[in-house]
Short mmCIF file of N, CA and C in Angstrom, two decimals:
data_model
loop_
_atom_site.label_atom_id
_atom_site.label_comp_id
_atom_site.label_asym_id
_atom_site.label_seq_id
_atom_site.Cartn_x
_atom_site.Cartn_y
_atom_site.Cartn_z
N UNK A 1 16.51 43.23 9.71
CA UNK A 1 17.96 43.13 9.56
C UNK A 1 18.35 42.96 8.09
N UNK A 2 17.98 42.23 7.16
CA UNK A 2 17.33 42.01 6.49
C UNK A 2 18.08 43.02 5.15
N UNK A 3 17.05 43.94 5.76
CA UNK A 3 16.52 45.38 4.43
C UNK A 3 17.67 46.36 4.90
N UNK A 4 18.54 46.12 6.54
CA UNK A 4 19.70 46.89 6.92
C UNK A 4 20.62 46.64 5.53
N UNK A 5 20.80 45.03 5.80
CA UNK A 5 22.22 44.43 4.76
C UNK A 5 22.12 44.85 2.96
N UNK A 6 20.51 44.77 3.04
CA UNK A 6 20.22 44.97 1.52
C UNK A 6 20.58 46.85 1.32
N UNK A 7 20.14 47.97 1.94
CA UNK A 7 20.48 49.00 1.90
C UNK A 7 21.93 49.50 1.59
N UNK A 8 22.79 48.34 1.85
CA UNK A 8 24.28 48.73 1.76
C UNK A 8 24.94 48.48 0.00
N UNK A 9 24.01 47.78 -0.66
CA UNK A 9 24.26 46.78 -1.97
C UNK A 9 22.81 48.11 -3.61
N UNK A 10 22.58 49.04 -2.30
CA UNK A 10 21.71 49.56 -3.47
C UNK A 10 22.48 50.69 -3.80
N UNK A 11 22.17 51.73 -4.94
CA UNK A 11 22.64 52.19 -5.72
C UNK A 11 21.96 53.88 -5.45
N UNK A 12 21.70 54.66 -4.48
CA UNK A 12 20.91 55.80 -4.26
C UNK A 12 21.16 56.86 -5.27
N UNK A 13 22.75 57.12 -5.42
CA UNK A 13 22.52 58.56 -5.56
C UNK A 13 23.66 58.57 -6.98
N UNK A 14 23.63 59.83 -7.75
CA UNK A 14 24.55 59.88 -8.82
C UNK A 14 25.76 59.61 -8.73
N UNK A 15 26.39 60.07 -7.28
CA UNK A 15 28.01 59.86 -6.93
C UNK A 15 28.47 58.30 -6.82
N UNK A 16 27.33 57.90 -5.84
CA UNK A 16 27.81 56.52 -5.56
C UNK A 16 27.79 55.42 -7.33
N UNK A 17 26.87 56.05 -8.14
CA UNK A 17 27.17 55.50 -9.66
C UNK A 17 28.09 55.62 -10.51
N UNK A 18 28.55 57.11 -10.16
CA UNK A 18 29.91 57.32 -10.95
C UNK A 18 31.47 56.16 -9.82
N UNK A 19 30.82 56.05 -9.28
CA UNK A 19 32.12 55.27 -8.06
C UNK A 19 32.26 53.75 -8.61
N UNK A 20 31.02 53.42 -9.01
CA UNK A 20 30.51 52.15 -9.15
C UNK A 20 31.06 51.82 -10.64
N UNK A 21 30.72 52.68 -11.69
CA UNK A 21 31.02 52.64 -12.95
C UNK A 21 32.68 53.00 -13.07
N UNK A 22 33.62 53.62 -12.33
CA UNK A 22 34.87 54.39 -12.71
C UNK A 22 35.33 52.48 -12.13
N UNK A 23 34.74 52.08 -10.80
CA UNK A 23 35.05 50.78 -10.65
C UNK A 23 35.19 49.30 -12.16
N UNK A 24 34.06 49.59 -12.28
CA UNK A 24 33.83 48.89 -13.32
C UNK A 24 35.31 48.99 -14.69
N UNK A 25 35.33 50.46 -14.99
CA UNK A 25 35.64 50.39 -16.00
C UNK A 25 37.31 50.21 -15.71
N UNK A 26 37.95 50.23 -13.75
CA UNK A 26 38.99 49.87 -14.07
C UNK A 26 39.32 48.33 -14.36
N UNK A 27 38.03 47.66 -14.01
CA UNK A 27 38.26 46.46 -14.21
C UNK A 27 38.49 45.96 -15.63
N UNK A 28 37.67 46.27 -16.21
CA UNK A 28 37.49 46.10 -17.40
C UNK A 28 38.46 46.60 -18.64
N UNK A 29 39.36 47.58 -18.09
CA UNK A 29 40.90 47.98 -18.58
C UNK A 29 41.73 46.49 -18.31
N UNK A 30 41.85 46.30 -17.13
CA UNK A 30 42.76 45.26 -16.77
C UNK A 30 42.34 44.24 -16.95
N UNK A 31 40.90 43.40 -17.50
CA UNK A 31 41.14 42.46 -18.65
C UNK A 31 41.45 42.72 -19.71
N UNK A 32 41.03 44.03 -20.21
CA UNK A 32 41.54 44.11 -21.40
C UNK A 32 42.85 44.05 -21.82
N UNK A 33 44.08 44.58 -20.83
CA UNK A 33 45.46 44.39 -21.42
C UNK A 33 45.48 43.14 -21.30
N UNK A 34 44.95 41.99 -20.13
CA UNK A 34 45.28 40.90 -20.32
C UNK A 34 45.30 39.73 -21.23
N UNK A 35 44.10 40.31 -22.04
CA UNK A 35 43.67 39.87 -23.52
C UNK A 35 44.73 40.29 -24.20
N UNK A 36 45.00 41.95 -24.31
CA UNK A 36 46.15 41.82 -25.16
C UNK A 36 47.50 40.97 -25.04
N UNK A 37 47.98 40.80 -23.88
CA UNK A 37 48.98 39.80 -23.23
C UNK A 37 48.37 38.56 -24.18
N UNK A 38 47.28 37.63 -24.20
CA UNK A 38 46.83 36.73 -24.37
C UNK A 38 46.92 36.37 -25.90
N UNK A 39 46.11 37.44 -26.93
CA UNK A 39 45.85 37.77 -27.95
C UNK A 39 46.54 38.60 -28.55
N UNK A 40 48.11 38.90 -28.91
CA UNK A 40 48.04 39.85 -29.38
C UNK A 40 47.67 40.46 -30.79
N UNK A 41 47.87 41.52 -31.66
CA UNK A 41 47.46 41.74 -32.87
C UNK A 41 45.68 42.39 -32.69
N UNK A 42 45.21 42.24 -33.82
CA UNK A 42 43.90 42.51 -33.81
C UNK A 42 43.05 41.78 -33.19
N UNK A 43 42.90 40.96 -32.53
CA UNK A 43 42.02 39.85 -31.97
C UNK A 43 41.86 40.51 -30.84
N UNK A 44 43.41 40.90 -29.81
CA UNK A 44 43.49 41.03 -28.15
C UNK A 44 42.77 43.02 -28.51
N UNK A 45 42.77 43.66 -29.35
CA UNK A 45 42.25 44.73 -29.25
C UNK A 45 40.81 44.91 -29.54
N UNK A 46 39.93 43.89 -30.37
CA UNK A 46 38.60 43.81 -30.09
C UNK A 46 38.21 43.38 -29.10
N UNK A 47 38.73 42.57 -28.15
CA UNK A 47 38.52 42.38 -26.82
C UNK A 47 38.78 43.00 -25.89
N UNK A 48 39.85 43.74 -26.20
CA UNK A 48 39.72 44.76 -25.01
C UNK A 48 39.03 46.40 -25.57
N UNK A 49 38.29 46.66 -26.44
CA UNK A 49 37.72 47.55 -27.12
C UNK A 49 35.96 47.22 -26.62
N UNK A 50 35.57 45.51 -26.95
CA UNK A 50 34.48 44.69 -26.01
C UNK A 50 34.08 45.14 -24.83
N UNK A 51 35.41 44.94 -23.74
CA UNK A 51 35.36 44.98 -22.98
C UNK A 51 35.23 46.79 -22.15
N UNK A 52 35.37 47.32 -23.01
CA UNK A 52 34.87 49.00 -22.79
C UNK A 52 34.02 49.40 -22.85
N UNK A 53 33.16 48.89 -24.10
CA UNK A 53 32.41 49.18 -24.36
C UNK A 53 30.88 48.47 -23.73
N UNK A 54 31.17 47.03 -22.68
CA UNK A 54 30.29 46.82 -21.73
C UNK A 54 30.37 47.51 -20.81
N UNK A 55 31.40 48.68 -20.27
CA UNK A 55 31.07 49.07 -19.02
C UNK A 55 30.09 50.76 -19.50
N UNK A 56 30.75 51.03 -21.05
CA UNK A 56 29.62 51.87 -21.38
C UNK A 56 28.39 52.06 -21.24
N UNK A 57 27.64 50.81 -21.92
CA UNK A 57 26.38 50.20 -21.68
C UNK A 57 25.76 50.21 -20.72
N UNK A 58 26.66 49.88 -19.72
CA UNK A 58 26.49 49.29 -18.53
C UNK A 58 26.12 50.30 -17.25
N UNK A 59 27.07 51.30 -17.70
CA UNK A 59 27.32 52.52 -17.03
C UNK A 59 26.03 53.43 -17.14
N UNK A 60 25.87 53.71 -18.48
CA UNK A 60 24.50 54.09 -19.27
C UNK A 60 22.96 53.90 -18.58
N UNK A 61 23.03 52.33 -18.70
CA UNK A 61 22.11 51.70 -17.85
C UNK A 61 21.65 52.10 -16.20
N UNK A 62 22.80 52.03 -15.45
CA UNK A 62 22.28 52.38 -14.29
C UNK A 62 21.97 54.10 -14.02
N UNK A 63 22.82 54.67 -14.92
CA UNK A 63 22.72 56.55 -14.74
C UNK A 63 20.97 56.67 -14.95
N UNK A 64 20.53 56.24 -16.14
CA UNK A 64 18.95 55.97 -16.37
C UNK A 64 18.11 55.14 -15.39
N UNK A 65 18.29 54.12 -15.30
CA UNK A 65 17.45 53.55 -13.87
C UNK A 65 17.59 54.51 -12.66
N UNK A 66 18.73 55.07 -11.95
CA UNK A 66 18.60 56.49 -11.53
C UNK A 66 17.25 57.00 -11.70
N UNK A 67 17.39 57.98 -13.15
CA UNK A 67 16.50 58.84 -13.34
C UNK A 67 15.22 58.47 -12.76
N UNK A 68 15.00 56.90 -13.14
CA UNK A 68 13.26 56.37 -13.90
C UNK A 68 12.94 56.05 -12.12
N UNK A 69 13.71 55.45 -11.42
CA UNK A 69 13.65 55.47 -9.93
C UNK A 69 13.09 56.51 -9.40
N UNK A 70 13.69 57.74 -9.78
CA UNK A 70 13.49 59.09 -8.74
C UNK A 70 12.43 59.35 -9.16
N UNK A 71 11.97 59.55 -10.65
CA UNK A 71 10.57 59.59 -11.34
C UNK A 71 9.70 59.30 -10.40
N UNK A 72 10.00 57.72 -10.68
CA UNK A 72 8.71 56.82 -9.55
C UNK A 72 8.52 57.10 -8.38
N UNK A 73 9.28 57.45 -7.87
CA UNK A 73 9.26 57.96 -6.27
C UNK A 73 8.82 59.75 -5.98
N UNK A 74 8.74 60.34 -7.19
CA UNK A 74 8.17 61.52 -6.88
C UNK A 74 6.84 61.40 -7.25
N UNK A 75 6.37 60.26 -8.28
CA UNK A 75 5.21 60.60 -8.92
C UNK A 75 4.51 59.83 -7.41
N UNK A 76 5.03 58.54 -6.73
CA UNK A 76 4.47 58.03 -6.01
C UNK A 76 4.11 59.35 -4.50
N UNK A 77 4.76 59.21 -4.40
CA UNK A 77 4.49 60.58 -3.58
C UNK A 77 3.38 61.70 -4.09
N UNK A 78 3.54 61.85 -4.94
CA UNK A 78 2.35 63.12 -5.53
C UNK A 78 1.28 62.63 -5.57
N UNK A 79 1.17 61.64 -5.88
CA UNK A 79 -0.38 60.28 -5.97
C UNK A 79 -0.46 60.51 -4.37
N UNK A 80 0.19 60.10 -3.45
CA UNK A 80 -0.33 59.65 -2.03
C UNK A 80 -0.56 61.01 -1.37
N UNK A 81 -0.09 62.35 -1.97
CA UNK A 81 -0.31 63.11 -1.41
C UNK A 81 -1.86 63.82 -1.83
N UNK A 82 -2.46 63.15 -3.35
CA UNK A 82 -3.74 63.52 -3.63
C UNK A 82 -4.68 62.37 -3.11
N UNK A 83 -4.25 61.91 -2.61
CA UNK A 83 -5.69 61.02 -1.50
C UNK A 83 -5.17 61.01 -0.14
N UNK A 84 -4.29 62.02 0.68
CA UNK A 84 -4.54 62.17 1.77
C UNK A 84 -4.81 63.57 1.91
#
């Protein structure tokens, strides 16, 4: 039951990352004006400039774990298919 609930919280395929990241980055808009609300001048725009530029990173990050995932899972497969 378990590995059902956990299957719903993983990250499979390119679409569901771009869903995940367009998520992210609306969030991360709407602290950012709130900073500007907060901060205004130059202060509230490095924070909300910050705050873009983690979902970049961020975004970055999982598109590559992607890749290095599917890697592993083909190479694992090609291994199990030369010892059976």
């Amino acid at each position: 039951m378990y590995r059902k609930v956990a299957r719903l919280f993983t990250i499979k395929t390119r679409v569901e990352a771009f869903l995940i990241i367009y998520a992210l980055a609306l969030g991360a808009c709407s602290r950012g004006l709130h900073y500007l609300d907060q901060f205004p001048g130059y202060g509230g725009w490095m924070l909300f400039l910050a705050c873009s530029g983690a979902v970049f990173m961020a975004g970055g990050k999982v598109l590559d774990c992607l890749k290095y995932e599917k890697a592993a899972r083909e190479a694992a497969a090609e291994q199990a298919a030369k010892f059976s």
